[in-house]
mmCIF file of C-alpha atoms in Angstrom:
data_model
loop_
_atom_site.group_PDB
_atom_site.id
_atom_site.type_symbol
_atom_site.label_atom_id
_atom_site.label_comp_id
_atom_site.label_asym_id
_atom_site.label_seq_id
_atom_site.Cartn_x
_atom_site.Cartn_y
_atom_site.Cartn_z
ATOM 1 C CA UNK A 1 -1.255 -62.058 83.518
ATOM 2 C CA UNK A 2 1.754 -64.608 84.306
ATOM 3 C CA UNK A 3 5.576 -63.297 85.085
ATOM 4 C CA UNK A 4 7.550 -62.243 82.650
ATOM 5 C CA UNK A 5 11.324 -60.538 82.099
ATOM 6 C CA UNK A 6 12.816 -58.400 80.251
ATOM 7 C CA UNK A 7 14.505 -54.546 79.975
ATOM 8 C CA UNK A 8 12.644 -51.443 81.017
ATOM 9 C CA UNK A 9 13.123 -47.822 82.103
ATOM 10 C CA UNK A 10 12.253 -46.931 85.493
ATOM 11 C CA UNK A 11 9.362 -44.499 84.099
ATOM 12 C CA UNK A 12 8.111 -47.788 82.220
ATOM 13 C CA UNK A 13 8.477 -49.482 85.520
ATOM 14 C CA UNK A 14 6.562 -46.960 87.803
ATOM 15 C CA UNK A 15 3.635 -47.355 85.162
ATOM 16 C CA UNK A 16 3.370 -51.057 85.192
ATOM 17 C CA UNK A 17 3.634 -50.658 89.134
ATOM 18 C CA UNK A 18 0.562 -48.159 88.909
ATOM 19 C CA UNK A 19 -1.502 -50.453 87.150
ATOM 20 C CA UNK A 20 -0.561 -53.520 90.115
ATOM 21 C CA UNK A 21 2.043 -54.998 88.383
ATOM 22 C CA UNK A 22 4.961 -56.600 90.960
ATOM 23 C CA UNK A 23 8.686 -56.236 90.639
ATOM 24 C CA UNK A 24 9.854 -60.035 91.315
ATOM 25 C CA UNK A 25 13.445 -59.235 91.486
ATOM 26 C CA UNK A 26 15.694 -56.945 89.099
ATOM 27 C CA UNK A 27 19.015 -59.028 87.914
ATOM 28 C CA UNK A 28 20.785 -55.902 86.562
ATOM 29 C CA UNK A 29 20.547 -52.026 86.364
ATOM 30 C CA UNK A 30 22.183 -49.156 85.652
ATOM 31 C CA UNK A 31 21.783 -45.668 87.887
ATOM 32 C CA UNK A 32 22.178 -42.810 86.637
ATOM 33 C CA UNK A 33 21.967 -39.747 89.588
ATOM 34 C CA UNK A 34 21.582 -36.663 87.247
ATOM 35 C CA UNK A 35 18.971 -35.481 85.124
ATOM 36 C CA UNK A 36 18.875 -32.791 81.925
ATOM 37 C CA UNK A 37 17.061 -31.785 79.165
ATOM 38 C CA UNK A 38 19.999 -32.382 76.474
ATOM 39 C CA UNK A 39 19.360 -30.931 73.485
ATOM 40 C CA UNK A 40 16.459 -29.044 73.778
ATOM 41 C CA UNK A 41 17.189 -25.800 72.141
ATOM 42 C CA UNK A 42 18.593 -27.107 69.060
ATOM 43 C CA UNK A 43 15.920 -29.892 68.779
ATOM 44 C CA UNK A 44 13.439 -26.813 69.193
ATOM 45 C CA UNK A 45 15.226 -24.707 66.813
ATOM 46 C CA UNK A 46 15.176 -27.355 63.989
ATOM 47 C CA UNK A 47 11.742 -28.308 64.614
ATOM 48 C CA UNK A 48 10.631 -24.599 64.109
ATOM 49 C CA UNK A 49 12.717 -24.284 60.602
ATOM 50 C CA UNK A 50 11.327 -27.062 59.862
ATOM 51 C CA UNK A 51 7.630 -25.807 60.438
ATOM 52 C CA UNK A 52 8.578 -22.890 58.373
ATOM 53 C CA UNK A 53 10.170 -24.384 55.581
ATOM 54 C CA UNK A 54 7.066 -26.820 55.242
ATOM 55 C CA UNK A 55 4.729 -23.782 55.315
ATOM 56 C CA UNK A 56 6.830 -22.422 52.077
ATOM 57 C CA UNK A 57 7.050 -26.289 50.483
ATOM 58 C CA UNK A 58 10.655 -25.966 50.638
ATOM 59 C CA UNK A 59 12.203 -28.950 50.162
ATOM 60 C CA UNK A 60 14.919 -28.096 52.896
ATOM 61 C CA UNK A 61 12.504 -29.179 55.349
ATOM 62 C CA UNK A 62 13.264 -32.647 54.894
ATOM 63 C CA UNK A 63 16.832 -32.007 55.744
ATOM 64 C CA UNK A 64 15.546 -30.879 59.268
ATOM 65 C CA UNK A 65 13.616 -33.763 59.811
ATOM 66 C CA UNK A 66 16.470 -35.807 58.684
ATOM 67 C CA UNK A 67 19.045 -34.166 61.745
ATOM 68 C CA UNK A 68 16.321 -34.463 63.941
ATOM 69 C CA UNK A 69 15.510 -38.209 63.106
ATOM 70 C CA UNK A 70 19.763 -38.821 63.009
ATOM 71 C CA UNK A 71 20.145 -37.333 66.695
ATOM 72 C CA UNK A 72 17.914 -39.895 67.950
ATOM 73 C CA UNK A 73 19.501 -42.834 66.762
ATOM 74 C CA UNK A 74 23.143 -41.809 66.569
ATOM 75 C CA UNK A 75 23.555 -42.095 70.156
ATOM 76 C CA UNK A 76 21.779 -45.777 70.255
ATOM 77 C CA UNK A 77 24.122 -46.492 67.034
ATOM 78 C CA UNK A 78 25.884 -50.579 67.210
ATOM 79 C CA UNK A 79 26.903 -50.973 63.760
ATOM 80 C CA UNK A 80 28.946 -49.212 61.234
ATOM 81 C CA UNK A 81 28.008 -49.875 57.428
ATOM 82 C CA UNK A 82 31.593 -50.344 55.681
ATOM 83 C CA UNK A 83 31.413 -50.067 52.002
ATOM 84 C CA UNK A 84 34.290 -51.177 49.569
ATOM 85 C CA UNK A 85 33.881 -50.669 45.971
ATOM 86 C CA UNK A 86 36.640 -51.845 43.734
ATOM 87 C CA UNK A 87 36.622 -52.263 39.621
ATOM 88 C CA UNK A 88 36.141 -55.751 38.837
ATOM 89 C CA UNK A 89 39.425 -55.577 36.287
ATOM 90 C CA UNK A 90 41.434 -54.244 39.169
ATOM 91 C CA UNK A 91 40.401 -57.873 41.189
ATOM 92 C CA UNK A 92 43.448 -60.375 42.158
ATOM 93 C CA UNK A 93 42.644 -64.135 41.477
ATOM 94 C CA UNK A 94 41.792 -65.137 44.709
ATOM 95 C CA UNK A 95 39.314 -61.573 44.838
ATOM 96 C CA UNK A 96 37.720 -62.784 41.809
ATOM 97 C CA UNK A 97 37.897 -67.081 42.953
ATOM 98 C CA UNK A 98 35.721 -65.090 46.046
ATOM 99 C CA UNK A 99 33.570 -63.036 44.067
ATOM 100 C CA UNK A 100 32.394 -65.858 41.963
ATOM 101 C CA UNK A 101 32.595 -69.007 43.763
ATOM 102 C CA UNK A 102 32.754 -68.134 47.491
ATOM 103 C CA UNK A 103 29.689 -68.149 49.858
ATOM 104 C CA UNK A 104 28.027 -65.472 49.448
ATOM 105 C CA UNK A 105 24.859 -66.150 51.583
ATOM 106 C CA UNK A 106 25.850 -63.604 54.056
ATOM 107 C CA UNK A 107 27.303 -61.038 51.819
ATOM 108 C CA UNK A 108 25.391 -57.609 50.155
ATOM 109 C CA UNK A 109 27.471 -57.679 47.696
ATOM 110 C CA UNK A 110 26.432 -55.791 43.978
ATOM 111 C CA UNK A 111 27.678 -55.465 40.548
ATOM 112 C CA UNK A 112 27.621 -51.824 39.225
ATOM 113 C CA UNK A 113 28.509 -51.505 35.731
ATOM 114 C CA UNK A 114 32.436 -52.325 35.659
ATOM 115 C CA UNK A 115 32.437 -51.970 39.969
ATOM 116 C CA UNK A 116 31.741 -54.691 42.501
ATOM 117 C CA UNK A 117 30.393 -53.128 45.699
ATOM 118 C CA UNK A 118 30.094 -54.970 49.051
ATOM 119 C CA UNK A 119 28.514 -53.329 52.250
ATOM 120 C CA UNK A 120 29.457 -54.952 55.605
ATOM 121 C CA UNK A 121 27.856 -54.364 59.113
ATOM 122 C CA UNK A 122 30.734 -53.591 61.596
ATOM 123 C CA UNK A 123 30.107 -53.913 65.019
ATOM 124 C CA UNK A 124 31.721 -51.291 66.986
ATOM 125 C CA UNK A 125 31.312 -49.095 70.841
ATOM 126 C CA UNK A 126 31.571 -45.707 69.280
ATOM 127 C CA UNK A 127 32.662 -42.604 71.787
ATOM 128 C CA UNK A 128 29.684 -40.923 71.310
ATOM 129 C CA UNK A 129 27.821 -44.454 71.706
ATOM 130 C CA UNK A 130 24.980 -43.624 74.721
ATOM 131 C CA UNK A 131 22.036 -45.792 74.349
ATOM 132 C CA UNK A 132 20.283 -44.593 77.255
ATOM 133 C CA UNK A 133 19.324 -41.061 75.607
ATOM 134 C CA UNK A 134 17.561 -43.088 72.842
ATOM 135 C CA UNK A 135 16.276 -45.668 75.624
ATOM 136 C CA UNK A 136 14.211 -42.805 77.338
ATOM 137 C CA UNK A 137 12.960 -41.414 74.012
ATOM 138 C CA UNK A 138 11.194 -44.832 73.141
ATOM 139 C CA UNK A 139 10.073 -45.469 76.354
ATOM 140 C CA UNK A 140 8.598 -42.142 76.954
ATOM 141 C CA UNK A 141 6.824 -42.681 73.181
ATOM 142 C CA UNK A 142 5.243 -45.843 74.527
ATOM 143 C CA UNK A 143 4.367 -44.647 77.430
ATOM 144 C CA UNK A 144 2.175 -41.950 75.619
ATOM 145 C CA UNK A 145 1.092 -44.541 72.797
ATOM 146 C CA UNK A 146 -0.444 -46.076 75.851
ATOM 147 C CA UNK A 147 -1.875 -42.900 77.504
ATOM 148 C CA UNK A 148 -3.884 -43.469 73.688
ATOM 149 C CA UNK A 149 -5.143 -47.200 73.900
ATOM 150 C CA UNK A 150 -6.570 -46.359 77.552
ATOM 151 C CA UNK A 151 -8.826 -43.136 76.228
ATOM 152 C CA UNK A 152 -9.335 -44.008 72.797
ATOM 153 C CA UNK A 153 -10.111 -47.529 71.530
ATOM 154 C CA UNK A 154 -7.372 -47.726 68.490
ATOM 155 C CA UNK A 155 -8.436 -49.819 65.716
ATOM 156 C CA UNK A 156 -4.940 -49.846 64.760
ATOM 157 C CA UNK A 157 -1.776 -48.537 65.813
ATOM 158 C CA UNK A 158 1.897 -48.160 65.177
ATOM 159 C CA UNK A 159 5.118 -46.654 66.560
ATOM 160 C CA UNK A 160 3.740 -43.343 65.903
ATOM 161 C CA UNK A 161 0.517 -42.573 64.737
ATOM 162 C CA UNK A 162 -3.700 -44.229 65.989
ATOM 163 C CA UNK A 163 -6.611 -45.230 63.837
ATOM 164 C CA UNK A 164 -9.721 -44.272 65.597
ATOM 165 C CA UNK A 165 -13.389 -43.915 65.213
ATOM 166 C CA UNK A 166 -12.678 -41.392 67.836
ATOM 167 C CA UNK A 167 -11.701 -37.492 68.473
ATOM 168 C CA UNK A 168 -7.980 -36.515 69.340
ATOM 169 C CA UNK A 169 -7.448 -33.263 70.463
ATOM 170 C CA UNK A 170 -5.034 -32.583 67.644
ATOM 171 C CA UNK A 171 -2.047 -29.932 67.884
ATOM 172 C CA UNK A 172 1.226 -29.437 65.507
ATOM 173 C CA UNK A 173 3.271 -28.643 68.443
ATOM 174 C CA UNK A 174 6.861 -31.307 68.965
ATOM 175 C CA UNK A 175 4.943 -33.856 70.761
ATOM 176 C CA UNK A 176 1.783 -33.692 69.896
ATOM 177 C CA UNK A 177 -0.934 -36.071 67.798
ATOM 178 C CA UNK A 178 -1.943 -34.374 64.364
ATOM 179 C CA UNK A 179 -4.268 -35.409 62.183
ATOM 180 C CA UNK A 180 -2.939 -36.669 59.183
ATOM 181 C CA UNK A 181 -5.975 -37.865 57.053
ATOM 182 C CA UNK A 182 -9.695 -39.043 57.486
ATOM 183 C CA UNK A 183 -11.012 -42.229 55.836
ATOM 184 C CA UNK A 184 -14.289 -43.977 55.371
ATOM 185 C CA UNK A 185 -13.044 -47.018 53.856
ATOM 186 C CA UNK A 186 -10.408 -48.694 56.160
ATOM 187 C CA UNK A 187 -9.378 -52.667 56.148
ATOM 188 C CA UNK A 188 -6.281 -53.847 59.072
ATOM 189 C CA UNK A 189 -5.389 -57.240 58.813
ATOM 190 C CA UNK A 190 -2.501 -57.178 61.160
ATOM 191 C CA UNK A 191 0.658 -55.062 62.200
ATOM 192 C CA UNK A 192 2.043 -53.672 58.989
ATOM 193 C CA UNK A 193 -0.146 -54.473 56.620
ATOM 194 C CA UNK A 194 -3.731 -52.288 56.328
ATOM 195 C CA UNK A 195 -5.563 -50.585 53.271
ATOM 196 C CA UNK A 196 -6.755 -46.769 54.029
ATOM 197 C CA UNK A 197 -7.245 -43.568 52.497
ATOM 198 C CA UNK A 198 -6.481 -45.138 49.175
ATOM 199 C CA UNK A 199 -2.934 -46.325 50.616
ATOM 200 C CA UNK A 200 -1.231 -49.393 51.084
ATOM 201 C CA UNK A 201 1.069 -50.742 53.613
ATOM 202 C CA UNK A 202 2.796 -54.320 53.273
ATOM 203 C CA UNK A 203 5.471 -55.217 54.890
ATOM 204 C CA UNK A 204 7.695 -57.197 52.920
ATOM 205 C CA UNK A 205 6.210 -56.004 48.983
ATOM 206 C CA UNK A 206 8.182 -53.444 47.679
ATOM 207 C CA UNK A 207 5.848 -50.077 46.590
ATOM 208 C CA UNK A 208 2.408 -52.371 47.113
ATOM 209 C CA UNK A 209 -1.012 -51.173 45.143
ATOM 210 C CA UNK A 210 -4.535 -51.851 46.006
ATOM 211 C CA UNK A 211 -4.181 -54.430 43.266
ATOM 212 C CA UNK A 212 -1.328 -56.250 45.575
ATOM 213 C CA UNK A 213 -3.907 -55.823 48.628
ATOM 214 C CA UNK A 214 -6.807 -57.605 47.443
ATOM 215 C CA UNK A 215 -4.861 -59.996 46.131
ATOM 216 C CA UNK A 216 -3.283 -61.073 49.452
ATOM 217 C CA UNK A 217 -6.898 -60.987 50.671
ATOM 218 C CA UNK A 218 -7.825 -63.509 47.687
ATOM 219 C CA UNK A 219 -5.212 -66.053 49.287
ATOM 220 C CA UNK A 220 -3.024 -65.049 46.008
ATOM 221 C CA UNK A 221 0.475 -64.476 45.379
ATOM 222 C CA UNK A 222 1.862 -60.700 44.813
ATOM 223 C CA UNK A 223 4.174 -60.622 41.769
ATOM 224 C CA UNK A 224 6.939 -58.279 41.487
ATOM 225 C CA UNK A 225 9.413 -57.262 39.198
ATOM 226 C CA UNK A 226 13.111 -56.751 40.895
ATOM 227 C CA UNK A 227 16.569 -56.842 39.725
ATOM 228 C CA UNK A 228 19.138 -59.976 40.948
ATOM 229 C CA UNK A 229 22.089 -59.186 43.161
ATOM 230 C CA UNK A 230 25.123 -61.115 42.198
ATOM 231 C CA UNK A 231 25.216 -64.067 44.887
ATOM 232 C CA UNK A 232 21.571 -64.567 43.516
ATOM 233 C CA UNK A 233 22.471 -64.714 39.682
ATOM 234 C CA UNK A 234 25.292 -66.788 40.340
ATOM 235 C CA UNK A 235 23.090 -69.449 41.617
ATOM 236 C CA UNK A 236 20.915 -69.041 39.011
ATOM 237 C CA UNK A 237 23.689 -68.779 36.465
ATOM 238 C CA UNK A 238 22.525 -65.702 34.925
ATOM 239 C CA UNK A 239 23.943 -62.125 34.383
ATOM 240 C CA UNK A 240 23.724 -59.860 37.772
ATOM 241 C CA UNK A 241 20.789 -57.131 37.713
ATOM 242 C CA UNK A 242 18.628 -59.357 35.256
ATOM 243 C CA UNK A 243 14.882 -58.668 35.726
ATOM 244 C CA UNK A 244 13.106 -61.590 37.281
ATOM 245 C CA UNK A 245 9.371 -61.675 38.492
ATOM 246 C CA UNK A 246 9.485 -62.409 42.091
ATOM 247 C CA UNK A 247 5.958 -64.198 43.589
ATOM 248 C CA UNK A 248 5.412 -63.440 47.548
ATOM 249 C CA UNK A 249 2.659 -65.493 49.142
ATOM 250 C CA UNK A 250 1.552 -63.669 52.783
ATOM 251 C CA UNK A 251 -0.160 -65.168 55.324
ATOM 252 C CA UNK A 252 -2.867 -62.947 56.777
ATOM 253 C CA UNK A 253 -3.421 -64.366 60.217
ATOM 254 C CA UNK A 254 -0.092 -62.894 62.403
ATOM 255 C CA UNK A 255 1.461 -64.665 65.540
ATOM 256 C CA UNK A 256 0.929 -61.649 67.691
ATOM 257 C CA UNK A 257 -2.600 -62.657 68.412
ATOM 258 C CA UNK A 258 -4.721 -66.141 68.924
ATOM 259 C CA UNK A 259 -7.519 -66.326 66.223
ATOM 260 C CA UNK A 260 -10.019 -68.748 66.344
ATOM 261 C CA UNK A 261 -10.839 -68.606 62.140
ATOM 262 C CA UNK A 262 -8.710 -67.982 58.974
ATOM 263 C CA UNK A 263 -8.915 -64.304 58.426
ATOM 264 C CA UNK A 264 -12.181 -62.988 57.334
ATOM 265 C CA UNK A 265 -13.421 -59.366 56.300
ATOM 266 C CA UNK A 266 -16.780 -60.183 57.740
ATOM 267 C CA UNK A 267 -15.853 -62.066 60.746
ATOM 268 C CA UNK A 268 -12.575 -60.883 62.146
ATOM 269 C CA UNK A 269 -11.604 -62.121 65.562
ATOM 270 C CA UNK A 270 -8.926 -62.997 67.507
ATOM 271 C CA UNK A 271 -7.579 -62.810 71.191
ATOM 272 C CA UNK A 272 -4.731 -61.338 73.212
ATOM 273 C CA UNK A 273 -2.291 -63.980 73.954
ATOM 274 C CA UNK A 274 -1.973 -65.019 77.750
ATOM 275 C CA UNK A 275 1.725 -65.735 79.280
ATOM 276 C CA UNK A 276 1.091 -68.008 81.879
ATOM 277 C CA UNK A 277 3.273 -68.982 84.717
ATOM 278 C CA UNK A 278 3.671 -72.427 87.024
ATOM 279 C CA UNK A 279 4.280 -72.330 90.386
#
């Protein structure tokens, strides 16, 4: 409901025109007048040795998922991570007037041993930079989230994967849903952050336990042990990779949704929120 913008595919677009949706006007596109299936061998190839090296628990099927994973987003690739690592001793003044004293807010910079590491996001239009290969692969995967949320009734959902009381025709094939696990005792409390088959998943806490989770749910703090980064321990004048207990407080109610109560295991409800236009 209301008029919106934003950046679609044209299969995203022929959906949303299927279900009455109106184009109001398009400010910019980009045609493209040929069509292939790049890629499709190899990604078939790697997915197989990958089926076969996870039928043998060889560990070498990790590296398949890995090429896979890295073909997707090489081509939608923006930044470059630059890494510099010098020896501290090997520092001029003004390197080590930097190091210490300079603003280091913005920096990911690290102290290893007798090295100072900094990593830096370069922005950059590589040659083999062509986002609209990755484009079609996430729009296609929404598309068929959604092909989901029509026939099944998801209690929860992600990029990937669908809770559901009900039955998915399941298959291992590239593509396909599989059925990872079955659970009896399930608790979402918004995107990112559920309690199911005895795991955890909390965005923003560092390896979370079921300890961490009902916590949260108790309206208390999670407390973590971490190690400082330098920018950190200079402001807190102590020595770089000290161990410090960290306390996160999380809200459970998210701003995806409208919810009429504080979050509630017993009473959970909220509502989809409404863009609304005036004429």
């Amino acid at each position: 409901m209301g008029v919106f913008k934003g950046t679609w595919n044209n299969n995203e677009l022929r959906l949303a025109k299927s279900k009455g949706y109106k184009i109001r006007q398009i400010h910019n596109q980009i045609y493209y007048t040929h069509t292939d299936f790049l890629f499709k061998d190899y990604i078939s190839k790697l997915y197989n040795t990958r089926k076969e090296y996870k039928s043998k628990d060889n560990p070498m099927e990790l590296v398949q998922k890995l090429l896979m994973n890295s073909l997707y987003g090489k081509f939608a690739q923006r930044y470059m991570t630059k890494l510099s690592l010098k020896r501290i001793d090997d520092l001029d003044d003004k390197e080590k007037e930097d190091l210490l004293f300079g603003d280091m807010e913005e920096r990911d910079v690290e102290i290893i041993g007798d090295y100072v590491s900094e990593k830096e996001n370069v922005e950059f239009d590589g040659l083999f930079s062509f986002p609209i290969l990755s484009s079609y692969i996430s729009s296609w995967a929404r598309i068929r989230m959604y092909e989901y949320i029509e026939k099944y009734e998801p209690l929860y959902m992600d990029t990937d994967s669908i809770f559901t009381i009900q039955e998915i025709p399941e298959s291992k094939e590239l593509g396909m849903m599989k059925l990872e696990y079955e659970s009896d005792d399930s608790i979402f409390v918004k995107p990112k952050m559920y309690f199911t088959n005895n795991k955890v998943k909390m965005k923003g806490v560092s390896r979370p336990s079921v300890h961490d989770f009902n916590d949260v749910l108790n309206g208390k703090t999670v407390k973590k042990m971490r190690f400082t980064k330098l920018s950190e321990s200079i402001k807190r004048a102590i020595k770089p990779n000290t161990k410090i207990i960290q306390e996160k407080f999380m809200f459970l109610e998210d701003n995806k949704r409208c919810w009429d109560s504080v979050f509630d295991l017993s009473r959970q409800e909220s509502k989809p929120r409404v863009v609304k236009h005036e004429a």
